[in-house]
Amino acid sequence: WYDEPARAAMAAGAQVLYRPPSVAEKYPQLFVVSTALLVVLAALLVIQGVYGRRNRALSRALERELTLLEALMGAVPLPMFFKDSAMRYQRVNDTFLRFLGKTRAQLLSQTVEAVAPSAQAETFRSKDVELMAHGGMQVYETQITAGDGSVHDVVFHKATVRLADGSCEGIVGAMLDVTELRRIERDL
């Protein structure tokens, strides 16, 4: 008997003439598979909950680090930038934007050709290609035209950004304006 309380309620000596089979009795394979699927789905929901909380925590930590990096770039009084492996500007600080007389929307995802006259852009691109090919750091002095049209003597400090797997993610750089220093040297 599958139902003891129902059996106890029957009169003594009574017999059950027809008892419909249970789902487990009628479809035993389907019952086993369905039960197994429910157990697997329950386990997946638990795992998703655990990893969902972990991913949210990692996302908050990553957002905090990005905010810190942006604050750090913003606090530095030198024009700074990050170019991806396609040599397109992905991050710049406000000092860089003011120096070039551009808005973030005008500059982000653009190449150096959108920033500098063609002769200067060719120099910057060739230096970037050289740096990407050899890696490491690069320091060189050159001239750049500012947003107001004035030409400045600058020293570029650039480095490649390598990921944990060794692949090159792009280039970070800063410009040090030495125009005044060069003018004083010429006057001496």
mmCIF file with all atom_site columns, C-alpha atoms in Angstrom:
data_model
loop_
_atom_site.group_PDB
_atom_site.id
_atom_site.type_symbol
_atom_site.label_atom_id
_atom_site.label_alt_id
_atom_site.label_comp_id
_atom_site.label_asym_id
_atom_site.label_entity_id
_atom_site.label_seq_id
_atom_site.pdbx_PDB_ins_code
_atom_site.Cartn_x
_atom_site.Cartn_y
_atom_site.Cartn_z
_atom_site.occupancy
_atom_site.B_iso_or_equiv
_atom_site.pdbx_formal_charge
_atom_site.auth_seq_id
_atom_site.auth_comp_id
_atom_site.auth_asym_id
_atom_site.auth_atom_id
_atom_site.pdbx_PDB_model_num
ATOM 1   C CA . TRP A 1 1   ? 0.000   0.000  0.000   1.00 0.00 ? 1   TRP A CA 1
ATOM 2   C CA . TYR A 1 2   ? 1.114   3.489  -0.793  1.00 0.00 ? 2   TYR A CA 1
ATOM 3   C CA . ASP A 1 3   ? -1.241  5.267  1.577   1.00 0.00 ? 3   ASP A CA 1
ATOM 4   C CA . GLU A 1 4   ? -1.397  3.836  5.126   1.00 0.00 ? 4   GLU A CA 1
ATOM 5   C CA . PRO A 1 5   ? -4.021  6.319  6.420   1.00 0.00 ? 5   PRO A CA 1
ATOM 6   C CA . ALA A 1 6   ? -6.380  5.334  3.562   1.00 0.00 ? 6   ALA A CA 1
ATOM 7   C CA . ARG A 1 7   ? -5.864  1.649  4.324   1.00 0.00 ? 7   ARG A CA 1
ATOM 8   C CA . ALA A 1 8   ? -6.652  2.164  8.006   1.00 0.00 ? 8   ALA A CA 1
ATOM 9   C CA . ALA A 1 9   ? -9.907  3.907  7.072   1.00 0.00 ? 9   ALA A CA 1
ATOM 10  C CA . MET A 1 10  ? -11.140 0.899  5.063   1.00 0.00 ? 10  MET A CA 1
ATOM 11  C CA . ALA A 1 11  ? -13.422 -1.692 6.613   1.00 0.00 ? 11  ALA A CA 1
ATOM 12  C CA . ALA A 1 12  ? -11.793 -4.901 7.767   1.00 0.00 ? 12  ALA A CA 1
ATOM 13  C CA . GLY A 1 13  ? -11.508 -7.462 4.965   1.00 0.00 ? 13  GLY A CA 1
ATOM 14  C CA . ALA A 1 14  ? -12.179 -4.861 2.256   1.00 0.00 ? 14  ALA A CA 1
ATOM 15  C CA . GLN A 1 15  ? -10.162 -5.150 -0.904  1.00 0.00 ? 15  GLN A CA 1
ATOM 16  C CA . VAL A 1 16  ? -9.071  -2.536 -3.360  1.00 0.00 ? 16  VAL A CA 1
ATOM 17  C CA . LEU A 1 17  ? -10.332 -3.474 -6.799  1.00 0.00 ? 17  LEU A CA 1
ATOM 18  C CA . TYR A 1 18  ? -8.470  -0.826 -8.753  1.00 0.00 ? 18  TYR A CA 1
ATOM 19  C CA . ARG A 1 19  ? -5.626  1.372  -7.707  1.00 0.00 ? 19  ARG A CA 1
ATOM 20  C CA . PRO A 1 20  ? -4.285  3.649  -10.459 1.00 0.00 ? 20  PRO A CA 1
ATOM 21  C CA . PRO A 1 21  ? -0.542  3.268  -10.839 1.00 0.00 ? 21  PRO A CA 1
ATOM 22  C CA . SER A 1 22  ? 1.631   6.116  -9.671  1.00 0.00 ? 22  SER A CA 1
ATOM 23  C CA . VAL A 1 23  ? 3.750   8.056  -12.170 1.00 0.00 ? 23  VAL A CA 1
ATOM 24  C CA . ALA A 1 24  ? 6.844   6.332  -10.799 1.00 0.00 ? 24  ALA A CA 1
ATOM 25  C CA . GLU A 1 25  ? 5.223   2.934  -11.391 1.00 0.00 ? 25  GLU A CA 1
ATOM 26  C CA . LYS A 1 26  ? 3.812   3.721  -14.820 1.00 0.00 ? 26  LYS A CA 1
ATOM 27  C CA . TYR A 1 27  ? 6.878   5.569  -16.198 1.00 0.00 ? 27  TYR A CA 1
ATOM 28  C CA . PRO A 1 28  ? 9.860   4.545  -14.059 1.00 0.00 ? 28  PRO A CA 1
ATOM 29  C CA . GLN A 1 29  ? 12.535  5.774  -16.501 1.00 0.00 ? 29  GLN A CA 1
ATOM 30  C CA . LEU A 1 30  ? 10.836  9.124  -16.993 1.00 0.00 ? 30  LEU A CA 1
ATOM 31  C CA . PHE A 1 31  ? 10.488  9.495  -13.228 1.00 0.00 ? 31  PHE A CA 1
ATOM 32  C CA . VAL A 1 32  ? 14.198  8.799  -12.631 1.00 0.00 ? 32  VAL A CA 1
ATOM 33  C CA . VAL A 1 33  ? 15.299  11.159 -15.416 1.00 0.00 ? 33  VAL A CA 1
ATOM 34  C CA . SER A 1 34  ? 12.941  13.910 -14.234 1.00 0.00 ? 34  SER A CA 1
ATOM 35  C CA . THR A 1 35  ? 14.155  13.587 -10.658 1.00 0.00 ? 35  THR A CA 1
ATOM 36  C CA . ALA A 1 36  ? 17.782  13.686 -11.803 1.00 0.00 ? 36  ALA A CA 1
ATOM 37  C CA . LEU A 1 37  ? 17.090  16.802 -13.890 1.00 0.00 ? 37  LEU A CA 1
ATOM 38  C CA . LEU A 1 38  ? 15.453  18.541 -10.943 1.00 0.00 ? 38  LEU A CA 1
ATOM 39  C CA . VAL A 1 39  ? 18.465  17.748 -8.761  1.00 0.00 ? 39  VAL A CA 1
ATOM 40  C CA . VAL A 1 40  ? 20.860  19.049 -11.451 1.00 0.00 ? 40  VAL A CA 1
ATOM 41  C CA . LEU A 1 41  ? 18.788  22.232 -11.938 1.00 0.00 ? 41  LEU A CA 1
ATOM 42  C CA . ALA A 1 42  ? 18.724  22.851 -8.187  1.00 0.00 ? 42  ALA A CA 1
ATOM 43  C CA . ALA A 1 43  ? 22.515  22.410 -8.043  1.00 0.00 ? 43  ALA A CA 1
ATOM 44  C CA . LEU A 1 44  ? 22.963  24.799 -10.976 1.00 0.00 ? 44  LEU A CA 1
ATOM 45  C CA . LEU A 1 45  ? 20.805  27.422 -9.255  1.00 0.00 ? 45  LEU A CA 1
ATOM 46  C CA . VAL A 1 46  ? 22.934  27.143 -6.116  1.00 0.00 ? 46  VAL A CA 1
ATOM 47  C CA . ILE A 1 47  ? 26.153  27.433 -8.159  1.00 0.00 ? 47  ILE A CA 1
ATOM 48  C CA . GLN A 1 48  ? 24.769  30.393 -10.096 1.00 0.00 ? 48  GLN A CA 1
ATOM 49  C CA . GLY A 1 49  ? 23.883  32.130 -6.841  1.00 0.00 ? 49  GLY A CA 1
ATOM 50  C CA . VAL A 1 50  ? 27.361  31.578 -5.418  1.00 0.00 ? 50  VAL A CA 1
ATOM 51  C CA . TYR A 1 51  ? 29.132  32.712 -8.597  1.00 0.00 ? 51  TYR A CA 1
ATOM 52  C CA . GLY A 1 52  ? 26.696  35.571 -9.083  1.00 0.00 ? 52  GLY A CA 1
ATOM 53  C CA . ARG A 1 53  ? 27.631  36.979 -5.672  1.00 0.00 ? 53  ARG A CA 1
ATOM 54  C CA . ARG A 1 54  ? 31.318  36.430 -6.433  1.00 0.00 ? 54  ARG A CA 1
ATOM 55  C CA . ASN A 1 55  ? 31.013  38.139 -9.834  1.00 0.00 ? 55  ASN A CA 1
ATOM 56  C CA . ARG A 1 56  ? 29.219  41.107 -8.286  1.00 0.00 ? 56  ARG A CA 1
ATOM 57  C CA . ALA A 1 57  ? 31.993  41.433 -5.694  1.00 0.00 ? 57  ALA A CA 1
ATOM 58  C CA . LEU A 1 58  ? 34.658  41.239 -8.415  1.00 0.00 ? 58  LEU A CA 1
ATOM 59  C CA . SER A 1 59  ? 32.773  43.781 -10.492 1.00 0.00 ? 59  SER A CA 1
ATOM 60  C CA . ARG A 1 60  ? 32.646  46.199 -7.555  1.00 0.00 ? 60  ARG A CA 1
ATOM 61  C CA . ALA A 1 61  ? 36.389  45.710 -6.929  1.00 0.00 ? 61  ALA A CA 1
ATOM 62  C CA . LEU A 1 62  ? 37.158  46.317 -10.604 1.00 0.00 ? 62  LEU A CA 1
ATOM 63  C CA . GLU A 1 63  ? 34.985  49.435 -10.640 1.00 0.00 ? 63  GLU A CA 1
ATOM 64  C CA . ARG A 1 64  ? 36.784  50.703 -7.521  1.00 0.00 ? 64  ARG A CA 1
ATOM 65  C CA . GLU A 1 65  ? 40.196  50.133 -9.168  1.00 0.00 ? 65  GLU A CA 1
ATOM 66  C CA . LEU A 1 66  ? 39.074  51.907 -12.343 1.00 0.00 ? 66  LEU A CA 1
ATOM 67  C CA . THR A 1 67  ? 37.833  54.872 -10.315 1.00 0.00 ? 67  THR A CA 1
ATOM 68  C CA . LEU A 1 68  ? 41.169  54.996 -8.485  1.00 0.00 ? 68  LEU A CA 1
ATOM 69  C CA . LEU A 1 69  ? 43.098  54.870 -11.763 1.00 0.00 ? 69  LEU A CA 1
ATOM 70  C CA . GLU A 1 70  ? 40.984  57.657 -13.280 1.00 0.00 ? 70  GLU A CA 1
ATOM 71  C CA . ALA A 1 71  ? 41.451  59.793 -10.150 1.00 0.00 ? 71  ALA A CA 1
ATOM 72  C CA . LEU A 1 72  ? 45.191  59.188 -10.283 1.00 0.00 ? 72  LEU A CA 1
ATOM 73  C CA . MET A 1 73  ? 45.371  60.153 -13.967 1.00 0.00 ? 73  MET A CA 1
ATOM 74  C CA . GLY A 1 74  ? 43.271  63.221 -13.269 1.00 0.00 ? 74  GLY A CA 1
ATOM 75  C CA . ALA A 1 75  ? 45.516  64.361 -10.422 1.00 0.00 ? 75  ALA A CA 1
ATOM 76  C CA . VAL A 1 76  ? 48.723  64.196 -12.456 1.00 0.00 ? 76  VAL A CA 1
ATOM 77  C CA . PRO A 1 77  ? 49.472  67.602 -14.045 1.00 0.00 ? 77  PRO A CA 1
ATOM 78  C CA . LEU A 1 78  ? 51.014  65.989 -17.153 1.00 0.00 ? 78  LEU A CA 1
ATOM 79  C CA . PRO A 1 79  ? 49.057  65.075 -20.287 1.00 0.00 ? 79  PRO A CA 1
ATOM 80  C CA . MET A 1 80  ? 48.560  61.279 -20.070 1.00 0.00 ? 80  MET A CA 1
ATOM 81  C CA . PHE A 1 81  ? 46.981  58.704 -22.375 1.00 0.00 ? 81  PHE A CA 1
ATOM 82  C CA . PHE A 1 82  ? 46.377  55.019 -23.024 1.00 0.00 ? 82  PHE A CA 1
ATOM 83  C CA . LYS A 1 83  ? 46.203  53.613 -26.556 1.00 0.00 ? 83  LYS A CA 1
ATOM 84  C CA . ASP A 1 84  ? 44.983  50.087 -27.239 1.00 0.00 ? 84  ASP A CA 1
ATOM 85  C CA . SER A 1 85  ? 46.826  47.585 -29.427 1.00 0.00 ? 85  SER A CA 1
ATOM 86  C CA . ALA A 1 86  ? 45.196  49.155 -32.509 1.00 0.00 ? 86  ALA A CA 1
ATOM 87  C CA . MET A 1 87  ? 46.807  52.450 -31.369 1.00 0.00 ? 87  MET A CA 1
ATOM 88  C CA . ARG A 1 88  ? 43.485  54.145 -30.716 1.00 0.00 ? 88  ARG A CA 1
ATOM 89  C CA . TYR A 1 89  ? 43.107  56.438 -27.705 1.00 0.00 ? 89  TYR A CA 1
ATOM 90  C CA . GLN A 1 90  ? 41.017  54.676 -25.051 1.00 0.00 ? 90  GLN A CA 1
ATOM 91  C CA . ARG A 1 91  ? 41.787  56.727 -21.925 1.00 0.00 ? 91  ARG A CA 1
ATOM 92  C CA . VAL A 1 92  ? 43.127  60.251 -21.555 1.00 0.00 ? 92  VAL A CA 1
ATOM 93  C CA . ASN A 1 93  ? 43.268  62.688 -18.673 1.00 0.00 ? 93  ASN A CA 1
ATOM 94  C CA . ASP A 1 94  ? 41.795  66.192 -18.718 1.00 0.00 ? 94  ASP A CA 1
ATOM 95  C CA . THR A 1 95  ? 45.264  67.755 -19.010 1.00 0.00 ? 95  THR A CA 1
ATOM 96  C CA . PHE A 1 96  ? 45.788  65.873 -22.278 1.00 0.00 ? 96  PHE A CA 1
ATOM 97  C CA . LEU A 1 97  ? 42.435  67.109 -23.593 1.00 0.00 ? 97  LEU A CA 1
ATOM 98  C CA . ARG A 1 98  ? 43.175  70.732 -22.620 1.00 0.00 ? 98  ARG A CA 1
ATOM 99  C CA . PHE A 1 99  ? 46.648  70.576 -24.202 1.00 0.00 ? 99  PHE A CA 1
ATOM 100 C CA . LEU A 1 100 ? 45.209  69.333 -27.511 1.00 0.00 ? 100 LEU A CA 1
ATOM 101 C CA . GLY A 1 101 ? 42.074  71.486 -27.359 1.00 0.00 ? 101 GLY A CA 1
ATOM 102 C CA . LYS A 1 102 ? 39.850  68.450 -27.876 1.00 0.00 ? 102 LYS A CA 1
ATOM 103 C CA . THR A 1 103 ? 36.881  66.923 -26.096 1.00 0.00 ? 103 THR A CA 1
ATOM 104 C CA . ARG A 1 104 ? 36.828  63.353 -24.898 1.00 0.00 ? 104 ARG A CA 1
ATOM 105 C CA . ALA A 1 105 ? 34.218  62.510 -27.543 1.00 0.00 ? 105 ALA A CA 1
ATOM 106 C CA . GLN A 1 106 ? 36.451  63.941 -30.294 1.00 0.00 ? 106 GLN A CA 1
ATOM 107 C CA . LEU A 1 107 ? 39.467  61.943 -29.147 1.00 0.00 ? 107 LEU A CA 1
ATOM 108 C CA . LEU A 1 108 ? 38.424  58.555 -27.785 1.00 0.00 ? 108 LEU A CA 1
ATOM 109 C CA . SER A 1 109 ? 38.692  55.661 -30.270 1.00 0.00 ? 109 SER A CA 1
ATOM 110 C CA . GLN A 1 110 ? 40.695  57.909 -32.633 1.00 0.00 ? 110 GLN A CA 1
ATOM 111 C CA . THR A 1 111 ? 44.268  57.400 -33.805 1.00 0.00 ? 111 THR A CA 1
ATOM 112 C CA . VAL A 1 112 ? 47.101  59.915 -33.581 1.00 0.00 ? 112 VAL A CA 1
ATOM 113 C CA . GLU A 1 113 ? 46.170  61.188 -37.051 1.00 0.00 ? 113 GLU A CA 1
ATOM 114 C CA . ALA A 1 114 ? 43.085  62.807 -35.454 1.00 0.00 ? 114 ALA A CA 1
ATOM 115 C CA . VAL A 1 115 ? 45.320  64.632 -32.972 1.00 0.00 ? 115 VAL A CA 1
ATOM 116 C CA . ALA A 1 116 ? 48.380  65.881 -34.819 1.00 0.00 ? 116 ALA A CA 1
ATOM 117 C CA . PRO A 1 117 ? 49.361  67.286 -38.211 1.00 0.00 ? 117 PRO A CA 1
ATOM 118 C CA . SER A 1 118 ? 50.426  64.564 -40.652 1.00 0.00 ? 118 SER A CA 1
ATOM 119 C CA . ALA A 1 119 ? 54.225  64.988 -40.280 1.00 0.00 ? 119 ALA A CA 1
ATOM 120 C CA . GLN A 1 120 ? 53.987  64.834 -36.476 1.00 0.00 ? 120 GLN A CA 1
ATOM 121 C CA . ALA A 1 121 ? 51.454  62.003 -36.632 1.00 0.00 ? 121 ALA A CA 1
ATOM 122 C CA . GLU A 1 122 ? 53.837  59.988 -38.809 1.00 0.00 ? 122 GLU A CA 1
ATOM 123 C CA . THR A 1 123 ? 56.610  60.409 -36.216 1.00 0.00 ? 123 THR A CA 1
ATOM 124 C CA . PHE A 1 124 ? 54.313  59.444 -33.330 1.00 0.00 ? 124 PHE A CA 1
ATOM 125 C CA . ARG A 1 125 ? 52.946  56.409 -35.195 1.00 0.00 ? 125 ARG A CA 1
ATOM 126 C CA . SER A 1 126 ? 56.406  55.125 -36.166 1.00 0.00 ? 126 SER A CA 1
ATOM 127 C CA . LYS A 1 127 ? 57.568  55.476 -32.553 1.00 0.00 ? 127 LYS A CA 1
ATOM 128 C CA . ASP A 1 128 ? 54.452  53.633 -31.349 1.00 0.00 ? 128 ASP A CA 1
ATOM 129 C CA . VAL A 1 129 ? 54.994  50.823 -33.872 1.00 0.00 ? 129 VAL A CA 1
ATOM 130 C CA . GLU A 1 130 ? 58.620  50.528 -32.751 1.00 0.00 ? 130 GLU A CA 1
ATOM 131 C CA . LEU A 1 131 ? 57.564  50.406 -29.094 1.00 0.00 ? 131 LEU A CA 1
ATOM 132 C CA . MET A 1 132 ? 54.863  47.790 -29.725 1.00 0.00 ? 132 MET A CA 1
ATOM 133 C CA . ALA A 1 133 ? 57.365  45.641 -31.639 1.00 0.00 ? 133 ALA A CA 1
ATOM 134 C CA . HIS A 1 134 ? 60.111  45.752 -29.009 1.00 0.00 ? 134 HIS A CA 1
ATOM 135 C CA . GLY A 1 135 ? 58.125  46.335 -25.814 1.00 0.00 ? 135 GLY A CA 1
ATOM 136 C CA . GLY A 1 136 ? 59.468  47.996 -22.707 1.00 0.00 ? 136 GLY A CA 1
ATOM 137 C CA . MET A 1 137 ? 59.759  51.747 -22.290 1.00 0.00 ? 137 MET A CA 1
ATOM 138 C CA . GLN A 1 138 ? 60.521  54.580 -24.681 1.00 0.00 ? 138 GLN A CA 1
ATOM 139 C CA . VAL A 1 139 ? 61.587  58.172 -24.010 1.00 0.00 ? 139 VAL A CA 1
ATOM 140 C CA . TYR A 1 140 ? 62.092  60.670 -26.801 1.00 0.00 ? 140 TYR A CA 1
ATOM 141 C CA . GLU A 1 141 ? 61.899  64.389 -27.442 1.00 0.00 ? 141 GLU A CA 1
ATOM 142 C CA . THR A 1 142 ? 59.920  65.870 -30.293 1.00 0.00 ? 142 THR A CA 1
ATOM 143 C CA . GLN A 1 143 ? 57.555  68.698 -31.113 1.00 0.00 ? 143 GLN A CA 1
ATOM 144 C CA . ILE A 1 144 ? 53.791  68.686 -31.024 1.00 0.00 ? 144 ILE A CA 1
ATOM 145 C CA . THR A 1 145 ? 51.206  71.234 -32.059 1.00 0.00 ? 145 THR A CA 1
ATOM 146 C CA . ALA A 1 146 ? 48.867  72.170 -29.205 1.00 0.00 ? 146 ALA A CA 1
ATOM 147 C CA . GLY A 1 147 ? 45.188  72.911 -29.598 1.00 0.00 ? 147 GLY A CA 1
ATOM 148 C CA . ASP A 1 148 ? 45.870  76.664 -29.791 1.00 0.00 ? 148 ASP A CA 1
ATOM 149 C CA . GLY A 1 149 ? 48.214  76.120 -32.764 1.00 0.00 ? 149 GLY A CA 1
ATOM 150 C CA . SER A 1 150 ? 51.448  76.737 -30.835 1.00 0.00 ? 150 SER A CA 1
ATOM 151 C CA . VAL A 1 151 ? 54.284  74.246 -31.264 1.00 0.00 ? 151 VAL A CA 1
ATOM 152 C CA . HIS A 1 152 ? 55.697  72.771 -28.057 1.00 0.00 ? 152 HIS A CA 1
ATOM 153 C CA . ASP A 1 153 ? 58.873  70.862 -27.337 1.00 0.00 ? 153 ASP A CA 1
ATOM 154 C CA . VAL A 1 154 ? 57.861  67.762 -25.391 1.00 0.00 ? 154 VAL A CA 1
ATOM 155 C CA . VAL A 1 155 ? 59.490  64.671 -23.984 1.00 0.00 ? 155 VAL A CA 1
ATOM 156 C CA . PHE A 1 156 ? 57.309  61.577 -24.394 1.00 0.00 ? 156 PHE A CA 1
ATOM 157 C CA . HIS A 1 157 ? 57.572  58.837 -21.789 1.00 0.00 ? 157 HIS A CA 1
ATOM 158 C CA . LYS A 1 158 ? 55.814  55.703 -23.076 1.00 0.00 ? 158 LYS A CA 1
ATOM 159 C CA . ALA A 1 159 ? 55.600  52.048 -22.081 1.00 0.00 ? 159 ALA A CA 1
ATOM 160 C CA . THR A 1 160 ? 53.810  48.979 -23.338 1.00 0.00 ? 160 THR A CA 1
ATOM 161 C CA . VAL A 1 161 ? 51.089  47.429 -21.218 1.00 0.00 ? 161 VAL A CA 1
ATOM 162 C CA . ARG A 1 162 ? 51.516  43.655 -20.978 1.00 0.00 ? 162 ARG A CA 1
ATOM 163 C CA . LEU A 1 163 ? 48.808  41.350 -19.697 1.00 0.00 ? 163 LEU A CA 1
ATOM 164 C CA . ALA A 1 164 ? 49.488  38.330 -17.487 1.00 0.00 ? 164 ALA A CA 1
ATOM 165 C CA . ASP A 1 165 ? 49.591  36.071 -20.554 1.00 0.00 ? 165 ASP A CA 1
ATOM 166 C CA . GLY A 1 166 ? 52.332  38.254 -22.108 1.00 0.00 ? 166 GLY A CA 1
ATOM 167 C CA . SER A 1 167 ? 50.179  39.803 -24.824 1.00 0.00 ? 167 SER A CA 1
ATOM 168 C CA . CYS A 1 168 ? 50.484  43.531 -25.459 1.00 0.00 ? 168 CYS A CA 1
ATOM 169 C CA . GLU A 1 169 ? 47.331  45.431 -24.529 1.00 0.00 ? 169 GLU A CA 1
ATOM 170 C CA . GLY A 1 170 ? 48.577  48.828 -25.695 1.00 0.00 ? 170 GLY A CA 1
ATOM 171 C CA . ILE A 1 171 ? 50.677  51.826 -24.753 1.00 0.00 ? 171 ILE A CA 1
ATOM 172 C CA . VAL A 1 172 ? 50.523  54.220 -21.811 1.00 0.00 ? 172 VAL A CA 1
ATOM 173 C CA . GLY A 1 173 ? 52.250  57.542 -22.088 1.00 0.00 ? 173 GLY A CA 1
ATOM 174 C CA . ALA A 1 174 ? 52.799  60.998 -20.674 1.00 0.00 ? 174 ALA A CA 1
ATOM 175 C CA . MET A 1 175 ? 54.113  64.218 -22.191 1.00 0.00 ? 175 MET A CA 1
ATOM 176 C CA . LEU A 1 176 ? 56.457  66.555 -20.386 1.00 0.00 ? 176 LEU A CA 1
ATOM 177 C CA . ASP A 1 177 ? 56.380  70.051 -21.911 1.00 0.00 ? 177 ASP A CA 1
ATOM 178 C CA . VAL A 1 178 ? 59.994  71.330 -22.056 1.00 0.00 ? 178 VAL A CA 1
ATOM 179 C CA . THR A 1 179 ? 59.309  74.322 -24.318 1.00 0.00 ? 179 THR A CA 1
ATOM 180 C CA . GLU A 1 180 ? 60.300  76.878 -21.708 1.00 0.00 ? 180 GLU A CA 1
ATOM 181 C CA . LEU A 1 181 ? 63.444  74.940 -20.780 1.00 0.00 ? 181 LEU A CA 1
ATOM 182 C CA . ARG A 1 182 ? 64.518  74.746 -24.444 1.00 0.00 ? 182 ARG A CA 1
ATOM 183 C CA . ARG A 1 183 ? 63.842  78.494 -24.889 1.00 0.00 ? 183 ARG A CA 1
ATOM 184 C CA . ILE A 1 184 ? 66.069  79.285 -21.879 1.00 0.00 ? 184 ILE A CA 1
ATOM 185 C CA . GLU A 1 185 ? 68.813  76.997 -23.210 1.00 0.00 ? 185 GLU A CA 1
ATOM 186 C CA . ARG A 1 186 ? 68.710  78.782 -26.599 1.00 0.00 ? 186 ARG A CA 1
ATOM 187 C CA . ASP A 1 187 ? 68.871  82.192 -24.903 1.00 0.00 ? 187 ASP A CA 1
ATOM 188 C CA . LEU A 1 188 ? 71.985  81.283 -22.936 1.00 0.00 ? 188 LEU A CA 1
#
